Amino acid sequence: MTSDYQGPDRVFSGVQPTGALHLGNYLGALKKFVALQSDYECLYCIVDLHAITVWQDPAQLKAQTREIAAAYLAAGVDPDVAIIYPQSAVREHMELAWYFNCVARVGWLNRMTQFKDKAGKNSENMSVGLYDYPVLQAADILLYKATQVPVGEDQKQHLELSRDIAQKFNNDFSVPNFFPLPEPLIKGPGARVMSLRDGLAKMSKSDPSDNSRINLTDSADVIVKKFKKAKTDMGVMPAPGDDLSERPEVDNLIGIYAALSEEPREAVIARFEGQGFGAFKPALADLAVEKLSPVTTLMNRYLADPDEIDRILDRGADRARAIAVPIMDDIRKTIGFLGA
Ligand code: TYM
């Protein structure tokens, strides 16, 4: 938190409706969403405007937006407490993104590694929206003057950009502390879940191999099979204090176990010390099934009633708008628009 910002603490985060959620999304984001909701005012957005920075089939986009809502609910987000809504339902996100386009510098965006990773050698053919993605993300957060942002580690750079934009707006318009400098909440063993096939690549929706990730929609059988196939090495489970820097796959599986069981990594290492992967992998698979199966079952139950999901999202959008509208009025006045 910025030391001089006087506003209330508020939590904001978002997930893109671009396909089935995986264990990384669950441990890096959703579990944190649930943990924070009783202590803070929380907004959990389904960022459909971010999703369309790459082509989305319109019918699929709708279905996937409901799927993310169902995942939030199934993971334990309480819609009577936290605010859940689709980004496009609160138009102010787009308006503020434009103002921030005029605050952010091209050089700042040129440094964004996620754009470079996604675009690869093909950046000339990417949408302008994909390039501008982090500016819209800053608008999401600052539209509500959010002070804390629970995310996985891959979002660290985007959060730094949000802070830079907030700071520059405050300086440019001589309104110190108008926007807070939002803090990323990243810590914890689930902040960086890696691929099951490559301990140096992050678990990702876009990995062509489905065996690289555990999807929230996977059945118990599939989860067991995927952990069985997970890459390890010729060694056995490490002892406390062992250096795992050369054993990224093993390190990742221990991290997943710790995040799911909510134990310190050291406790997991001590329990499995010296055992073979033939013992550890089934234990990990059982734990994952125990924790994820209820979420999957609940998700399907919510998805069976799309009207109820839509009602929840409508109500969330109304509550989000009620926070955003007065802040947006102040922003327009600060910029100096006639009639604001
Ligand atoms: P998205 O949909 O790509 O990811 C959603 C959340 O899941 C986290 N995550 C992971 N955490 C741990 N290990 C992984 N392998 C892993 N993969 C994904 C992401 O860090 C994220 O927290 N840009 C955001 C969406 C967004 C947003 C925002 C987030 C838009 N506006 C404002 C916070 C605040 C994203 O990448 O979503």
Coordinates of C-alpha atoms and ligand atoms in Angstrom, one line a residue:
M1 CA 0.0 0.0 0.0
T2 CA 1.1 3.6 -0.6
S3 CA 1.8 5.2 2.7
D4 CA -0.2 8.4 1.9
Y5 CA -3.2 6.9 0.2
Q6 CA -6.2 7.5 2.4
G7 CA -8.9 5.4 0.7
P8 CA -10.3 2.1 1.8
D9 CA -8.6 -1.2 1.1
R10 CA -10.1 -2.9 -1.9
V11 CA -9.3 -6.1 -3.8
F12 CA -9.6 -6.5 -7.6
S13 CA -8.6 -9.3 -9.8
G14 CA -9.7 -10.9 -13.1
V15 CA -9.5 -14.0 -15.2
Q16 CA -9.9 -14.3 -19.0
P17 CA -12.7 -16.3 -20.4
T18 CA -10.5 -18.0 -23.0
G19 CA -10.9 -21.7 -22.2
A20 CA -10.9 -24.2 -19.4
L21 CA -9.2 -23.1 -16.2
H22 CA -6.2 -25.1 -15.0
L23 CA -4.6 -25.8 -11.7
G24 CA -2.3 -22.8 -12.1
N25 CA -5.3 -20.5 -12.3
Y26 CA -6.9 -22.2 -9.3
L27 CA -3.9 -22.1 -7.0
G28 CA -2.5 -18.8 -8.3
A29 CA -5.7 -16.9 -8.3
L30 CA -9.1 -18.5 -7.3
K31 CA -8.0 -19.9 -4.0
K32 CA -6.6 -16.5 -3.0
F33 CA -9.9 -14.9 -4.1
V34 CA -11.8 -17.0 -1.7
A35 CA -9.3 -16.4 1.2
L36 CA -9.6 -12.6 0.8
Q37 CA -13.4 -12.2 0.5
S38 CA -14.2 -12.1 4.2
D39 CA -11.6 -9.5 5.0
Y40 CA -11.9 -7.0 2.1
E41 CA -14.3 -5.6 -0.4
C42 CA -13.5 -7.7 -3.4
L43 CA -14.2 -7.4 -7.1
Y44 CA -13.6 -10.5 -9.2
C45 CA -14.0 -9.7 -12.9
I46 CA -14.4 -12.0 -15.9
V47 CA -12.2 -10.0 -18.3
D48 CA -14.0 -10.6 -21.6
L49 CA -12.5 -7.4 -23.1
H50 CA -9.1 -8.8 -22.6
A51 CA -10.2 -12.1 -24.1
I52 CA -11.1 -10.5 -27.4
T53 CA -7.5 -9.2 -27.9
V54 CA -7.2 -12.5 -29.7
W55 CA -10.1 -13.8 -31.8
Q56 CA -12.9 -15.4 -29.9
D57 CA -15.9 -17.1 -31.4
P58 CA -19.0 -15.1 -30.1
A59 CA -21.0 -18.1 -28.9
Q60 CA -17.9 -19.6 -27.3
L61 CA -17.1 -16.3 -25.6
K62 CA -20.5 -16.3 -23.9
A63 CA -20.2 -19.9 -22.8
Q64 CA -16.7 -19.4 -21.5
T65 CA -17.8 -16.3 -19.6
R66 CA -20.4 -18.3 -17.7
E67 CA -17.8 -21.0 -17.2
I68 CA -15.4 -18.7 -15.4
A69 CA -18.4 -17.4 -13.3
A70 CA -19.2 -21.0 -12.4
A71 CA -15.6 -21.7 -11.5
Y72 CA -15.5 -18.6 -9.2
L73 CA -18.7 -19.8 -7.5
A74 CA -17.6 -23.5 -7.3
A75 CA -14.2 -22.5 -5.8
G76 CA -16.1 -20.8 -3.0
V77 CA -16.5 -17.1 -4.0
D78 CA -19.7 -16.0 -2.4
P79 CA -21.6 -13.6 -4.7
D80 CA -23.4 -12.1 -1.8
V81 CA -20.1 -10.9 -0.4
A82 CA -17.7 -10.5 -3.3
I83 CA -18.7 -8.8 -6.6
I84 CA -18.4 -11.0 -9.6
Y85 CA -19.2 -9.6 -13.1
P86 CA -18.2 -9.5 -16.7
Q87 CA -15.8 -6.6 -17.6
S88 CA -17.8 -5.5 -20.7
A89 CA -20.9 -4.9 -18.5
V90 CA -19.1 -1.9 -16.9
R91 CA -18.2 0.4 -19.9
E92 CA -16.1 2.6 -17.7
H93 CA -13.3 0.1 -18.0
M94 CA -12.9 1.0 -21.7
E95 CA -13.2 4.7 -21.0
L96 CA -10.5 4.7 -18.4
A97 CA -8.3 2.5 -20.6
W98 CA -8.4 5.4 -23.2
Y99 CA -7.3 8.0 -20.7
F100 CA -4.5 5.7 -19.5
N101 CA -3.4 5.2 -23.1
C102 CA -2.6 8.9 -23.0
V103 CA -0.7 8.5 -19.8
A104 CA 1.3 5.4 -20.5
R105 CA 4.4 5.6 -22.7
V106 CA 5.1 3.5 -25.7
G107 CA 8.5 2.6 -24.2
W108 CA 6.7 1.1 -21.2
L109 CA 4.6 -1.2 -23.3
N110 CA 7.5 -2.2 -25.4
R111 CA 9.1 -3.7 -22.4
M112 CA 6.1 -6.0 -21.6
T113 CA 7.4 -9.6 -21.8
Q114 CA 3.9 -11.2 -22.1
F115 CA 3.2 -9.4 -25.3
K116 CA 6.6 -10.5 -26.7
D117 CA 5.9 -14.1 -25.6
K118 CA 2.5 -14.2 -27.1
A119 CA 3.3 -12.4 -30.3
G120 CA 6.7 -14.1 -30.9
K121 CA 8.0 -13.2 -34.3
N122 CA 4.5 -12.3 -35.5
S123 CA 4.0 -9.0 -33.7
E124 CA 3.0 -7.1 -36.8
N125 CA 0.0 -9.3 -37.2
M126 CA -1.2 -9.1 -33.6
S127 CA -4.2 -6.9 -32.7
V128 CA -3.5 -3.4 -31.3
G129 CA -5.6 -4.5 -28.4
L130 CA -3.1 -7.3 -27.5
Y131 CA -0.4 -4.7 -27.3
D132 CA -2.5 -2.4 -25.2
Y133 CA -3.7 -5.2 -23.0
P134 CA -1.7 -4.1 -19.9
V135 CA -3.2 -0.6 -20.1
L136 CA -6.7 -2.0 -19.9
Q137 CA -5.6 -4.1 -17.0
A138 CA -4.4 -0.9 -15.2
A139 CA -7.8 0.6 -15.9
D140 CA -9.6 -2.4 -14.4
I141 CA -7.8 -2.1 -11.2
L142 CA -7.7 1.7 -10.8
L143 CA -11.3 2.2 -11.9
Y144 CA -12.1 0.9 -8.4
K145 CA -9.0 2.4 -6.7
A146 CA -8.2 -1.1 -5.8
T147 CA -5.2 -1.4 -3.4
Q148 CA -4.5 -5.2 -3.6
V149 CA -4.5 -7.5 -6.5
P150 CA -4.2 -11.3 -6.0
V151 CA -2.5 -12.8 -9.1
G152 CA 0.0 -15.4 -10.1
E153 CA 3.6 -14.5 -10.6
D154 CA 3.3 -14.0 -14.3
Q155 CA 1.3 -10.8 -13.7
K156 CA 4.0 -9.1 -11.8
Q157 CA 5.2 -6.9 -14.6
H158 CA 1.6 -5.9 -15.5
L159 CA 1.1 -4.8 -11.9
E160 CA 4.3 -2.7 -12.0
L161 CA 2.9 -1.0 -15.1
S162 CA -0.4 -0.3 -13.2
R163 CA 1.6 1.4 -10.5
D164 CA 3.6 3.4 -13.0
I165 CA 0.4 4.6 -14.7
A166 CA -1.2 5.5 -11.3
Q167 CA 1.9 7.4 -10.3
K168 CA 2.2 9.3 -13.5
F169 CA -1.5 10.2 -13.5
N170 CA -1.2 11.5 -10.0
N171 CA 1.9 13.5 -11.0
D172 CA 0.6 14.8 -14.3
F173 CA -2.6 16.2 -12.9
S174 CA -1.1 17.2 -9.5
V175 CA -3.4 15.0 -7.6
P176 CA -1.1 13.2 -5.2
N177 CA -2.6 10.0 -3.9
F178 CA -5.7 10.2 -6.2
F179 CA -5.0 6.7 -7.3
P180 CA -3.4 4.2 -4.9
L181 CA -0.4 2.3 -6.1
P182 CA -1.9 -1.2 -6.1
E183 CA 0.0 -4.0 -4.5
P184 CA 0.2 -7.4 -6.1
L185 CA -0.6 -10.3 -3.8
I186 CA 1.6 -13.1 -5.3
K187 CA 3.3 -15.0 -2.5
G188 CA 2.6 -18.7 -1.8
P189 CA 3.5 -22.0 -3.3
G190 CA 0.8 -21.8 -5.9
A191 CA 2.0 -18.5 -7.4
R192 CA 3.9 -20.2 -10.2
V193 CA 2.6 -23.6 -11.2
M194 CA 4.7 -25.1 -14.0
S195 CA 3.9 -27.4 -16.8
L196 CA 3.7 -31.1 -15.9
R197 CA 5.8 -31.8 -19.0
D198 CA 8.5 -29.1 -18.6
G199 CA 9.4 -27.7 -15.2
L200 CA 10.8 -24.5 -16.9
A201 CA 7.5 -23.6 -18.7
K202 CA 4.5 -22.2 -16.9
M203 CA 1.3 -24.2 -16.8
S204 CA -0.8 -22.5 -19.5
K205 CA -4.1 -22.8 -21.3
S206 CA -2.2 -22.3 -24.6
D207 CA 0.2 -25.2 -24.2
P208 CA -0.6 -27.6 -27.1
S209 CA -0.2 -30.6 -24.9
D210 CA -3.2 -31.2 -22.7
N211 CA -1.0 -33.5 -20.5
S212 CA 1.0 -30.4 -19.5
R213 CA -1.9 -29.2 -17.3
I214 CA -4.7 -30.3 -15.0
N215 CA -7.9 -28.7 -16.1
L216 CA -10.7 -27.9 -13.6
T217 CA -12.9 -29.9 -15.9
D218 CA -10.7 -33.1 -15.8
S219 CA -12.2 -36.2 -14.4
A220 CA -10.5 -38.1 -11.5
D221 CA -9.2 -40.7 -14.0
V222 CA -7.7 -38.0 -16.2
I223 CA -6.0 -36.3 -13.2
V224 CA -4.5 -39.6 -12.0
K225 CA -3.2 -40.3 -15.5
K226 CA -1.7 -36.9 -16.0
F227 CA 0.2 -37.0 -12.7
K228 CA 1.4 -40.5 -13.5
K229 CA 2.8 -39.2 -16.8
A230 CA 4.2 -36.0 -15.2
K231 CA 7.9 -35.6 -16.0
T232 CA 10.3 -36.2 -13.1
D233 CA 13.9 -37.5 -13.1
M234 CA 16.1 -40.5 -12.2
G235 CA 16.4 -39.5 -8.5
V236 CA 14.1 -40.0 -5.5
M237 CA 12.2 -37.5 -3.4
P238 CA 14.6 -34.9 -1.9
A239 CA 15.6 -34.4 1.7
P240 CA 15.0 -31.2 3.6
G241 CA 17.6 -28.6 2.6
D242 CA 18.4 -30.2 -0.8
D243 CA 19.0 -27.8 -3.6
L244 CA 16.2 -28.3 -6.2
S245 CA 17.4 -25.7 -8.7
E246 CA 18.5 -28.5 -11.1
R247 CA 15.2 -30.5 -10.5
P248 CA 12.5 -28.1 -11.7
E249 CA 9.9 -30.8 -12.3
V250 CA 10.3 -32.3 -8.8
D251 CA 10.3 -28.8 -7.3
N252 CA 7.0 -28.0 -9.1
L253 CA 5.3 -31.2 -8.0
I254 CA 6.3 -30.5 -4.4
G255 CA 5.0 -27.0 -4.7
I256 CA 1.6 -28.2 -6.1
Y257 CA 1.3 -30.7 -3.2
A258 CA 2.1 -28.0 -0.7
A259 CA -0.4 -25.5 -2.3
L260 CA -3.2 -28.1 -2.4
S261 CA -2.6 -29.4 1.2
E262 CA -1.9 -25.9 2.5
E263 CA 1.2 -27.0 4.2
P264 CA 4.7 -25.6 4.1
R265 CA 6.9 -27.1 1.4
E266 CA 9.3 -28.3 4.1
A267 CA 6.6 -30.4 5.7
V268 CA 5.9 -32.1 2.3
I269 CA 9.6 -32.7 1.7
A270 CA 10.1 -34.2 5.2
R271 CA 7.1 -36.6 4.7
F272 CA 8.2 -38.0 1.3
E273 CA 12.0 -37.9 1.9
G274 CA 13.8 -40.7 0.0
Q275 CA 10.6 -42.2 -1.5
G276 CA 10.3 -43.0 -5.1
F277 CA 8.0 -41.1 -7.5
G278 CA 6.0 -44.3 -7.7
A279 CA 4.8 -43.5 -4.1
F280 CA 4.7 -39.7 -4.4
K281 CA 2.8 -39.3 -7.6
P282 CA -0.3 -41.4 -6.6
A283 CA -0.4 -39.5 -3.3
L284 CA -0.3 -36.2 -5.2
A285 CA -3.0 -37.4 -7.6
D286 CA -5.2 -38.5 -4.7
L287 CA -4.8 -35.1 -3.1
A288 CA -5.6 -33.3 -6.3
V289 CA -8.7 -35.4 -6.9
E290 CA -9.8 -34.8 -3.3
K291 CA -9.5 -31.0 -3.6
L292 CA -10.6 -30.5 -7.3
S293 CA -13.4 -33.0 -7.7
P294 CA -15.8 -31.1 -5.5
V295 CA -15.0 -27.9 -7.4
T296 CA -15.6 -29.6 -10.8
T297 CA -18.9 -31.1 -9.5
L298 CA -20.2 -27.8 -8.2
M299 CA -19.1 -26.0 -11.4
N300 CA -21.2 -28.4 -13.5
R301 CA -24.1 -27.8 -11.2
Y302 CA -23.9 -24.1 -11.6
L303 CA -23.5 -24.5 -15.4
A304 CA -26.7 -26.4 -15.5
D305 CA -28.5 -23.2 -14.6
P306 CA -27.2 -20.4 -16.9
D307 CA -30.0 -18.1 -16.0
E308 CA -29.0 -18.1 -12.4
I309 CA -25.4 -17.3 -13.4
D310 CA -26.6 -14.4 -15.6
R311 CA -28.6 -13.1 -12.6
I312 CA -25.6 -13.2 -10.4
L313 CA -23.4 -11.5 -13.0
D314 CA -26.1 -8.7 -13.6
R315 CA -26.3 -8.0 -9.9
G316 CA -22.5 -8.0 -9.7
A317 CA -22.3 -5.5 -12.6
D318 CA -24.7 -3.2 -10.8
R319 CA -22.6 -3.3 -7.6
A320 CA -19.4 -2.7 -9.6
R321 CA -20.9 0.2 -11.5
A322 CA -22.0 1.8 -8.2
I323 CA -18.4 2.0 -7.1
A324 CA -17.0 2.9 -10.6
V325 CA -19.3 5.7 -11.6
P326 CA -18.4 8.3 -8.9
I327 CA -14.7 7.5 -9.3
M328 CA -15.1 8.0 -13.1
D329 CA -16.8 11.4 -12.6
D330 CA -13.8 12.5 -10.5
I331 CA -11.4 11.3 -13.1
R332 CA -13.2 13.3 -15.9
K333 CA -13.2 16.4 -13.8
T334 CA -9.5 15.9 -13.0
I335 CA -8.6 15.7 -16.7
G336 CA -10.6 18.8 -17.4
F337 CA -13.4 17.8 -19.7
L338 CA -16.1 20.4 -20.3
G339 CA -19.3 19.3 -18.8
A340 CA -17.7 16.8 -16.5
Ligands
TYM1 P1 -5.4 -15.2 -17.0 O1 -6.8 -15.5 -17.3 O2 -4.4 -15.5 -18.0 O3 -5.0 -15.8 -15.6 C1 -5.8 -15.8 -14.5 C2 -5.0 -15.8 -13.2 O4 -4.3 -17.1 -13.1 C3 -2.9 -16.9 -12.8 N1 -2.1 -17.9 -13.5 C4 -1.3 -18.7 -12.8 N2 -0.9 -18.7 -11.5 C5 0.0 -19.7 -11.1 N3 0.6 -20.5 -12.0 C6 0.3 -20.5 -13.3 N4 0.8 -21.4 -14.2 C7 -0.7 -19.6 -13.8 N5 -1.3 -19.3 -15.0 C8 -2.1 -18.3 -14.8 C9 -2.6 -15.5 -13.4 O5 -1.5 -14.9 -12.8 C10 -3.9 -14.8 -13.1 O6 -3.9 -14.3 -11.8 N6 -4.0 -10.4 -17.1 C11 -4.7 -11.3 -16.3 C12 -6.2 -11.0 -16.3 C13 -6.5 -9.6 -15.8 C14 -6.3 -9.1 -14.5 C15 -6.8 -7.7 -14.5 C16 -5.7 -9.6 -13.3 C17 -7.1 -8.6 -16.5 N7 -7.3 -7.5 -15.7 C18 -6.7 -6.9 -13.4 C19 -5.6 -8.8 -12.2 C20 -6.1 -7.5 -12.2 C21 -4.5 -12.7 -16.7 O7 -3.4 -13.1 -17.1 O8 -5.5 -13.6 -16.6

